[in-house]
Amino acid sequence: MNKRGQAGGVAKKAGAGLLKKLFSSKPKESSGGSSEEKSSLGLKTVFIIIVVLLLLPIIGFYAYNYASSSQGQVNVQNAIDFVKENNPFTLYSGMLGEAQTGDIWGGSTTNSSSTKKGVDLDGIDSVSGDSVPAGIDYFLLEYDIDYNNIDSDGVEAEFFCELREGDTILGYGEIMPSTSVLLKRGVDVFCRIDNSIIANLDGVYTVAGWFSFPYATEDVTQKVYFIQEDVSDFLDENDREFFSAYGIDKDLTKSYYNGEPVSVTIDEDDQPVIVRDYSTPTLGLFLENEWSGSVEELIDMTLYLPSGVTIDEDLTQNPSLACPLTYSGQQTRKNVYKLSSGGDENILNQDFLWGAKIEEKKFSCWLNIEESIFGDADYVDLDYEVTLDYYYMTDEETTAIEIKGEGESPVEDYGMEGQEEAEPVSW
């Protein structure tokens, strides 16, 4: 009998033994206990149910009162805002989109000690407490700014804040010390909501804050290997793989960037690139939003190709939707291509921005490769390089604030949170 039959026989015997034990009339010491024990267990269960039923109205009463209190309403509104900002369906869709993104040959990685570089917003917090009287001159909220490996020049940012009731904007806050701020470590930025906005309000409201800033993803490089046609044919005939035959680490073909908001992967369609008379290789540029904010505008993109490598203008018909780059001359033996501007600016606006949040975009260009790049060598490795300039906007952060109508809380008794007396802030 085969192994499947043997296993089946063993299972049948085990099943028969189990049934015999279950239905045996022989008394078991591990039975459910005496009738007195069962009766006692039943009384305990009934007692627990009665206690729970008695406690439910008390718990509900205190829960209702807490939810009706100032702190409770603020916490409830913060919870609602959190759910809106972290919609599980949106997060799932984002993860699904990332999972469906095509693989890029070689991939990209950071070459810095941190996986993030730039400024971001971690939150907006009320300096004036969770509850303020409607008669107060103003109340303040502070931006919690996250600094990641920025240089000493700082980052010029533009700040925004507004007071809302649900989706309705009630008014715009004033940014202190000014709307445009040079962000460096130790710089404090506030949103000031004036009395003219809150004088007639009474209830729990939401303050939203965010900022935008120009930034650059710089010096993204991709090492590309080129091989002569006859050398490639020789390797194929001898069933040899290029990288192992020449002892080259494939990790050297990865694109590198330093953790900026937008990453660029330089995607060569295959490596090594075989230079043939009858084939034309392509170059892909894959831009991806790595942070949770949004790209508001792609200001510029510069591609540096090695001498002897150019974009085939006839095949690519650039500037186009697929390859919006134009030749702008040579620089240190590099062919320089810039993002098309002037009358062609809509190339990006139509295909890349759409006035919405950018997650990813791929450009593709046909290339011309001159055989002179080899000299006398079997193969040569050259670097492609890309630099991006763009405006980036952080996700908005929110916090709930209770505004008490006139008569509920005297203005003269109002003080900053954690202080016994009010200390006016002057600018």
Short mmCIF file of C-alpha atoms in Angstrom, two decimals:
data_model
loop_
_atom_site.label_atom_id
_atom_site.label_comp_id
_atom_site.label_asym_id
_atom_site.label_seq_id
_atom_site.Cartn_x
_atom_site.Cartn_y
_atom_site.Cartn_z
CA MET A 1 0.00 0.00 0.00
CA ASN A 2 1.30 3.51 -0.78
CA LYS A 3 2.22 6.06 1.86
CA ARG A 4 -1.07 7.91 1.41
CA GLY A 5 -2.98 4.65 2.14
CA GLN A 6 -0.88 3.94 5.19
CA ALA A 7 -1.48 7.39 6.58
CA GLY A 8 -5.21 6.96 6.01
CA GLY A 9 -5.21 3.67 7.96
CA VAL A 10 -3.45 5.25 10.90
CA ALA A 11 -5.97 8.09 10.91
CA LYS A 12 -8.91 5.68 10.93
CA LYS A 13 -7.49 3.71 13.87
CA ALA A 14 -6.88 6.91 15.81
CA GLY A 15 -10.40 8.08 15.09
CA ALA A 16 -11.93 4.78 16.23
CA GLY A 17 -9.95 4.84 19.47
CA LEU A 18 -11.05 8.39 20.18
CA LEU A 19 -14.73 7.57 19.62
CA LYS A 20 -14.44 4.52 21.90
CA LYS A 21 -13.03 6.68 24.67
CA LEU A 22 -15.67 9.36 24.25
CA PHE A 23 -18.64 6.99 24.35
CA SER A 24 -17.30 4.50 26.88
CA SER A 25 -19.67 3.88 29.80
CA LYS A 26 -16.75 3.65 32.17
CA PRO A 27 -16.85 6.59 34.62
CA LYS A 28 -14.10 9.21 34.21
CA GLU A 29 -12.39 10.93 37.11
CA SER A 30 -12.06 14.07 35.01
CA SER A 31 -15.82 14.48 34.53
CA GLY A 32 -17.58 17.82 34.92
CA GLY A 33 -18.03 17.49 38.74
CA SER A 34 -21.03 17.02 41.02
CA SER A 35 -24.45 18.68 40.61
CA GLU A 36 -23.68 20.90 43.65
CA GLU A 37 -20.52 22.22 41.92
CA LYS A 38 -22.44 22.89 38.69
CA SER A 39 -25.17 24.71 40.61
CA SER A 40 -22.56 26.87 42.39
CA LEU A 41 -20.92 27.72 39.07
CA GLY A 42 -24.28 28.73 37.61
CA LEU A 43 -25.03 31.05 40.56
CA LYS A 44 -21.63 32.75 40.18
CA THR A 45 -22.30 33.38 36.47
CA VAL A 46 -25.71 34.87 37.21
CA PHE A 47 -24.19 37.09 39.94
CA ILE A 48 -21.48 38.40 37.56
CA ILE A 49 -24.10 39.19 34.89
CA ILE A 50 -26.24 41.09 37.43
CA VAL A 51 -23.22 43.13 38.62
CA VAL A 52 -22.26 44.02 35.02
CA LEU A 53 -25.83 45.09 34.23
CA LEU A 54 -25.90 47.28 37.33
CA LEU A 55 -22.55 48.88 36.46
CA LEU A 56 -23.38 49.66 32.83
CA PRO A 57 -25.65 52.65 33.58
CA ILE A 58 -23.05 54.05 35.99
CA ILE A 59 -20.24 53.65 33.42
CA GLY A 60 -22.46 55.16 30.73
CA PHE A 61 -23.31 58.12 32.99
CA TYR A 62 -19.65 58.94 33.65
CA ALA A 63 -18.74 58.38 29.96
CA TYR A 64 -21.50 60.77 28.87
CA ASN A 65 -20.42 63.40 31.38
CA TYR A 66 -16.77 63.09 30.31
CA ALA A 67 -17.71 63.37 26.64
CA SER A 68 -19.79 66.44 27.50
CA SER A 69 -16.94 68.07 29.43
CA SER A 70 -14.47 70.50 27.86
CA GLN A 71 -11.58 68.03 27.92
CA GLY A 72 -13.81 65.21 26.70
CA GLN A 73 -15.07 67.22 23.72
CA VAL A 74 -11.53 68.23 22.80
CA ASN A 75 -10.33 64.63 22.98
CA VAL A 76 -13.31 63.41 20.93
CA GLN A 77 -12.61 66.03 18.23
CA ASN A 78 -8.91 65.11 18.21
CA ALA A 79 -9.88 61.47 17.77
CA ILE A 80 -12.18 62.35 14.86
CA ASP A 81 -9.44 64.42 13.20
CA PHE A 82 -6.94 61.60 13.71
CA VAL A 83 -9.25 59.11 11.98
CA LYS A 84 -9.76 61.54 9.08
CA GLU A 85 -6.03 62.06 8.66
CA ASN A 86 -5.26 58.34 9.02
CA ASN A 87 -8.13 56.85 7.03
CA PRO A 88 -7.40 53.09 6.93
CA PHE A 89 -8.87 52.80 3.44
CA THR A 90 -6.56 55.56 2.18
CA LEU A 91 -3.55 53.97 3.88
CA TYR A 92 -4.47 50.58 2.40
CA SER A 93 -4.83 52.09 -1.08
CA GLY A 94 -1.43 53.73 -0.70
CA MET A 95 0.20 50.47 0.35
CA LEU A 96 -1.54 48.65 -2.50
CA GLY A 97 -0.27 51.24 -4.96
CA GLU A 98 3.28 50.82 -3.67
CA ALA A 99 2.99 47.05 -3.94
CA GLN A 100 1.92 47.36 -7.59
CA THR A 101 4.77 49.71 -8.53
CA GLY A 102 7.05 48.11 -11.10
CA ASP A 103 10.49 46.97 -10.01
CA ILE A 104 13.32 49.29 -10.96
CA TRP A 105 16.49 47.57 -12.10
CA GLY A 106 19.10 47.98 -9.38
CA GLY A 107 16.78 49.94 -7.07
CA SER A 108 17.77 52.96 -4.97
CA THR A 109 19.20 53.46 -1.51
CA THR A 110 20.30 56.24 0.79
CA ASN A 111 23.96 56.98 1.33
CA SER A 112 23.52 59.01 4.51
CA SER A 113 23.28 58.05 8.18
CA SER A 114 19.60 59.06 8.20
CA THR A 115 16.80 57.94 5.91
CA LYS A 116 15.34 61.46 5.89
CA LYS A 117 16.71 64.86 4.91
CA GLY A 118 14.79 68.14 5.09
CA VAL A 119 12.12 69.74 7.29
CA ASP A 120 8.76 68.21 8.15
CA LEU A 121 5.80 68.91 10.45
CA ASP A 122 5.14 66.63 13.43
CA GLY A 123 2.17 68.51 14.89
CA ILE A 124 0.57 71.80 15.92
CA ASP A 125 0.00 72.28 19.67
CA SER A 126 -1.99 74.88 21.59
CA VAL A 127 0.19 77.07 23.79
CA SER A 128 -2.96 78.52 25.34
CA GLY A 129 -4.44 75.24 26.58
CA ASP A 130 -7.27 73.10 25.27
CA SER A 131 -9.93 75.65 26.25
CA VAL A 132 -10.03 79.42 25.76
CA PRO A 133 -12.73 82.09 26.35
CA ALA A 134 -14.27 83.70 23.27
CA GLY A 135 -13.47 87.14 24.72
CA ILE A 136 -9.70 86.64 24.74
CA ASP A 137 -7.67 88.90 22.42
CA TYR A 138 -6.04 85.89 20.73
CA PHE A 139 -4.74 82.41 21.38
CA LEU A 140 -1.55 80.77 20.13
CA LEU A 141 -0.55 77.42 18.67
CA GLU A 142 3.03 76.31 18.08
CA TYR A 143 4.31 74.28 15.12
CA ASP A 144 6.27 71.16 16.07
CA ILE A 145 8.93 71.13 13.35
CA ASP A 146 11.08 68.10 12.58
CA TYR A 147 14.61 68.89 11.37
CA ASN A 148 16.52 66.22 9.45
CA ASN A 149 20.13 66.81 8.40
CA ILE A 150 19.60 70.32 7.05
CA ASP A 151 22.63 72.48 6.37
CA SER A 152 23.55 75.72 8.11
CA ASP A 153 21.79 77.85 5.47
CA GLY A 154 18.41 76.62 6.72
CA VAL A 155 15.21 76.17 4.69
CA GLU A 156 12.90 79.01 3.64
CA ALA A 157 9.31 77.93 4.39
CA GLU A 158 5.84 79.46 4.03
CA PHE A 159 3.36 78.71 6.82
CA PHE A 160 -0.44 78.44 6.86
CA CYS A 161 -3.11 77.85 9.51
CA GLU A 162 -6.88 78.09 9.74
CA LEU A 163 -9.73 77.58 12.20
CA ARG A 164 -12.43 75.14 11.12
CA GLU A 165 -15.79 73.81 12.16
CA GLY A 166 -15.99 70.46 10.42
CA ASP A 167 -15.10 71.19 6.79
CA THR A 168 -16.05 74.88 7.06
CA ILE A 169 -13.20 77.39 7.32
CA LEU A 170 -14.08 80.02 9.92
CA GLY A 171 -10.96 82.13 9.53
CA TYR A 172 -7.24 82.19 8.86
CA GLY A 173 -4.58 82.54 11.53
CA GLU A 174 -1.69 84.97 11.50
CA ILE A 175 1.77 83.38 11.39
CA MET A 176 4.27 84.63 13.94
CA PRO A 177 6.91 85.97 13.48
CA SER A 178 5.95 86.10 9.75
CA THR A 179 4.41 83.95 7.02
CA SER A 180 7.82 83.25 5.49
CA VAL A 181 10.35 81.87 7.96
CA LEU A 182 13.93 80.73 7.53
CA LEU A 183 13.84 77.42 9.37
CA LYS A 184 16.84 76.51 11.47
CA ARG A 185 17.07 74.55 14.70
CA GLY A 186 15.78 76.66 17.59
CA VAL A 187 13.42 78.77 15.45
CA ASP A 188 9.86 78.87 16.88
CA VAL A 189 6.83 79.45 14.67
CA PHE A 190 3.30 80.17 15.94
CA CYS A 191 -0.23 80.43 14.58
CA ARG A 192 -2.21 83.30 16.15
CA ILE A 193 -6.02 83.14 16.07
CA ASP A 194 -7.42 86.62 16.80
CA ASN A 195 -10.58 87.63 18.64
CA SER A 196 -12.20 88.81 15.41
CA ILE A 197 -12.53 85.15 14.41
CA ILE A 198 -13.63 83.62 17.71
CA ALA A 199 -15.69 86.38 19.40
CA ASN A 200 -19.06 84.79 18.61
CA LEU A 201 -18.05 81.14 18.83
CA ASP A 202 -19.00 78.58 21.43
CA GLY A 203 -17.99 74.92 21.14
CA VAL A 204 -15.14 72.67 20.02
CA TYR A 205 -13.29 73.58 16.83
CA THR A 206 -10.24 72.43 14.89
CA VAL A 207 -7.08 74.35 14.05
CA ALA A 208 -5.12 73.04 11.05
CA GLY A 209 -1.54 74.05 10.23
CA TRP A 210 0.99 73.18 7.54
CA PHE A 211 3.87 74.69 5.56
CA SER A 212 5.52 74.46 2.15
CA PHE A 213 9.15 74.88 1.18
CA PRO A 214 11.44 74.74 -1.86
CA TYR A 215 13.86 71.83 -1.78
CA ALA A 216 16.27 69.88 -3.95
CA THR A 217 17.15 66.24 -4.44
CA GLU A 218 20.77 66.50 -5.49
CA ASP A 219 23.55 64.44 -7.00
CA VAL A 220 21.52 61.29 -7.64
CA THR A 221 23.96 59.07 -9.52
CA GLN A 222 23.67 55.80 -11.41
CA LYS A 223 26.67 53.82 -12.56
CA VAL A 224 25.94 52.30 -15.99
CA TYR A 225 28.05 49.60 -17.62
CA PHE A 226 28.46 49.55 -21.42
CA ILE A 227 29.83 46.55 -23.31
CA GLN A 228 30.89 46.10 -26.93
CA GLU A 229 28.75 43.86 -29.14
CA ASP A 230 31.44 41.29 -29.97
CA VAL A 231 32.40 40.95 -26.27
CA SER A 232 28.76 40.36 -25.34
CA ASP A 233 28.42 37.70 -28.05
CA PHE A 234 31.57 35.96 -26.79
CA LEU A 235 30.17 35.81 -23.23
CA ASP A 236 26.86 34.42 -24.50
CA GLU A 237 28.59 31.72 -26.55
CA ASN A 238 30.54 30.61 -23.48
CA ASP A 239 27.52 30.85 -21.16
CA ARG A 240 29.17 33.53 -19.04
CA GLU A 241 27.40 36.33 -17.18
CA PHE A 242 28.94 39.78 -17.53
CA PHE A 243 29.17 40.80 -13.86
CA SER A 244 30.56 37.48 -12.63
CA ALA A 245 32.94 37.19 -15.59
CA TYR A 246 34.52 40.55 -14.78
CA GLY A 247 34.16 40.28 -10.98
CA ILE A 248 31.84 43.30 -10.65
CA ASP A 249 29.50 43.78 -7.69
CA LYS A 250 25.94 44.38 -8.97
CA ASP A 251 25.26 46.69 -6.01
CA LEU A 252 27.41 49.25 -7.79
CA THR A 253 24.52 49.78 -10.23
CA LYS A 254 22.14 51.21 -7.61
CA SER A 255 20.92 54.79 -7.69
CA TYR A 256 21.80 56.78 -4.59
CA TYR A 257 19.99 59.64 -2.93
CA ASN A 258 20.14 61.14 0.58
CA GLY A 259 16.58 60.79 1.90
CA GLU A 260 15.00 63.97 0.51
CA PRO A 261 11.19 64.23 0.09
CA VAL A 262 11.41 63.07 -3.55
CA SER A 263 13.66 60.26 -4.70
CA VAL A 264 14.91 59.62 -8.22
CA THR A 265 15.83 56.22 -9.56
CA ILE A 266 17.78 56.26 -12.82
CA ASP A 267 16.48 53.20 -14.61
CA GLU A 268 18.62 51.80 -17.41
CA ASP A 269 16.50 49.23 -19.26
CA ASP A 270 19.15 46.54 -18.86
CA GLN A 271 22.75 46.24 -17.74
CA PRO A 272 25.26 45.99 -19.17
CA VAL A 273 24.10 48.13 -22.08
CA ILE A 274 25.16 46.38 -25.30
CA VAL A 275 26.17 48.93 -27.91
CA ARG A 276 24.86 47.65 -31.26
CA ASP A 277 24.32 49.40 -34.57
CA TYR A 278 20.72 48.17 -34.90
CA SER A 279 19.40 48.78 -31.37
CA THR A 280 18.74 51.88 -29.29
CA PRO A 281 18.78 51.70 -25.48
CA THR A 282 16.41 53.73 -23.32
CA LEU A 283 16.89 55.69 -20.13
CA GLY A 284 14.17 55.83 -17.47
CA LEU A 285 13.85 58.44 -14.72
CA PHE A 286 11.54 57.29 -11.92
CA LEU A 287 10.48 60.06 -9.50
CA GLU A 288 8.71 59.04 -6.30
CA ASN A 289 7.21 60.95 -3.38
CA GLU A 290 8.93 59.35 -0.38
CA TRP A 291 7.28 61.44 2.35
CA SER A 292 3.63 61.77 3.37
CA GLY A 293 3.23 65.33 2.03
CA SER A 294 2.80 66.40 -1.60
CA VAL A 295 4.87 67.83 -4.43
CA GLU A 296 3.30 71.17 -5.33
CA GLU A 297 5.52 72.03 -8.26
CA LEU A 298 8.49 70.52 -10.05
CA ILE A 299 10.62 73.61 -10.64
CA ASP A 300 13.52 72.06 -12.51
CA MET A 301 15.10 68.75 -13.40
CA THR A 302 18.64 68.45 -14.77
CA LEU A 303 20.08 65.30 -16.33
CA TYR A 304 23.83 64.92 -16.80
CA LEU A 305 24.87 62.29 -19.36
CA PRO A 306 28.52 61.28 -19.97
CA SER A 307 30.33 62.46 -23.06
CA GLY A 308 29.43 60.15 -25.94
CA VAL A 309 25.88 59.54 -24.63
CA THR A 310 23.04 61.77 -25.86
CA ILE A 311 19.24 61.73 -26.09
CA ASP A 312 18.06 60.68 -29.56
CA GLU A 313 15.90 63.70 -30.42
CA ASP A 314 14.39 62.10 -33.54
CA LEU A 315 13.10 59.00 -31.74
CA THR A 316 12.20 60.70 -28.47
CA GLN A 317 10.78 63.87 -30.09
CA ASN A 318 11.68 65.70 -26.91
CA PRO A 319 10.50 67.77 -25.23
CA SER A 320 7.46 65.50 -24.93
CA LEU A 321 5.25 63.99 -22.25
CA ALA A 322 7.57 60.98 -22.09
CA CYS A 323 10.83 62.93 -22.11
CA PRO A 324 10.39 66.64 -21.19
CA LEU A 325 14.10 67.48 -21.45
CA THR A 326 16.03 69.75 -23.83
CA TYR A 327 19.76 69.96 -24.48
CA SER A 328 21.43 72.94 -22.80
CA GLY A 329 25.14 72.38 -23.58
CA GLN A 330 28.14 70.68 -21.99
CA GLN A 331 29.53 71.01 -18.49
CA THR A 332 32.74 69.29 -17.29
CA ARG A 333 32.55 66.77 -20.16
CA LYS A 334 28.89 66.03 -19.44
CA ASN A 335 25.96 66.54 -21.79
CA VAL A 336 23.41 68.61 -19.84
CA TYR A 337 19.64 68.33 -20.35
CA LYS A 338 17.17 70.62 -18.56
CA LEU A 339 13.46 70.44 -17.89
CA SER A 340 11.58 72.07 -20.73
CA SER A 341 10.31 75.58 -19.91
CA GLY A 342 8.69 78.50 -21.65
CA GLY A 343 5.87 77.47 -23.95
CA ASP A 344 6.18 73.80 -22.97
CA GLU A 345 5.59 74.12 -19.21
CA ASN A 346 2.19 72.41 -19.57
CA ILE A 347 3.99 69.19 -20.47
CA LEU A 348 4.49 68.63 -16.76
CA ASN A 349 1.32 70.28 -15.54
CA GLN A 350 -0.88 68.04 -17.69
CA ASP A 351 0.87 64.76 -17.17
CA PHE A 352 2.53 65.09 -13.78
CA LEU A 353 0.72 67.55 -11.54
CA TRP A 354 -2.99 67.66 -12.40
CA GLY A 355 -3.29 69.99 -9.39
CA ALA A 356 -3.24 66.93 -7.14
CA LYS A 357 -0.87 65.04 -4.92
CA ILE A 358 2.06 63.49 -6.79
CA GLU A 359 3.13 60.02 -5.77
CA GLU A 360 5.25 58.83 -8.67
CA LYS A 361 6.15 59.57 -12.27
CA LYS A 362 8.37 57.92 -14.84
CA PHE A 363 10.02 59.56 -17.86
CA SER A 364 11.64 57.58 -20.65
CA CYS A 365 14.14 58.76 -23.30
CA TRP A 366 15.82 57.03 -26.24
CA LEU A 367 19.63 57.32 -26.25
CA ASN A 368 22.46 57.43 -28.76
CA ILE A 369 25.69 55.71 -27.69
CA GLU A 370 28.93 56.44 -29.55
CA GLU A 371 31.37 53.53 -29.93
CA SER A 372 34.23 55.90 -29.14
CA ILE A 373 33.37 55.65 -25.41
CA PHE A 374 35.21 52.29 -25.25
CA GLY A 375 38.64 53.16 -26.55
CA ASP A 376 40.45 49.80 -26.44
CA ALA A 377 38.45 48.40 -23.48
CA ASP A 378 35.93 45.53 -23.53
CA TYR A 379 33.55 47.57 -21.40
CA VAL A 380 33.32 50.94 -19.70
CA ASP A 381 31.34 52.25 -16.71
CA LEU A 382 29.98 55.79 -16.79
CA ASP A 383 27.78 57.81 -14.42
CA TYR A 384 24.38 59.30 -15.11
CA GLU A 385 23.36 62.08 -12.71
CA VAL A 386 20.08 63.85 -11.92
CA THR A 387 19.17 66.88 -9.80
CA LEU A 388 15.59 67.92 -8.92
CA ASP A 389 14.22 71.24 -7.64
CA TYR A 390 10.63 71.37 -6.38
CA TYR A 391 8.15 72.87 -3.93
CA TYR A 392 7.01 70.45 -1.26
CA MET A 393 4.02 70.80 1.09
CA THR A 394 3.76 68.97 4.39
CA ASP A 395 0.63 67.14 5.44
CA GLU A 396 -1.59 69.37 7.54
CA GLU A 397 -1.61 68.71 11.27
CA THR A 398 -4.64 69.48 13.44
CA THR A 399 -5.59 69.96 17.06
CA ALA A 400 -8.95 70.55 18.74
CA ILE A 401 -9.63 73.65 20.82
CA GLU A 402 -12.70 74.51 22.92
CA ILE A 403 -13.89 78.11 22.67
CA LYS A 404 -16.18 79.10 25.54
CA GLY A 405 -18.85 81.65 24.78
CA GLU A 406 -19.10 84.90 26.71
CA GLY A 407 -20.23 84.47 30.32
CA GLU A 408 -19.00 80.90 30.71
CA SER A 409 -15.46 81.79 31.71
CA PRO A 410 -14.36 85.30 32.72
CA VAL A 411 -11.55 86.59 30.55
CA GLU A 412 -9.71 88.06 33.52
CA ASP A 413 -9.29 84.58 35.01
CA TYR A 414 -7.79 83.18 31.84
CA GLY A 415 -4.13 82.27 31.84
CA MET A 416 -1.70 80.34 29.71
CA GLU A 417 -1.57 76.62 30.34
CA GLY A 418 0.77 75.77 33.20
CA GLN A 419 0.90 79.40 34.44
CA GLU A 420 -0.94 80.90 37.39
CA GLU A 421 -1.34 84.28 35.69
CA ALA A 422 -1.62 85.35 32.11
CA GLU A 423 1.59 86.57 30.53
CA PRO A 424 0.84 88.45 27.30
CA VAL A 425 2.98 87.60 24.31
CA SER A 426 4.18 90.58 22.27
CA TRP A 427 5.66 90.57 18.77
#
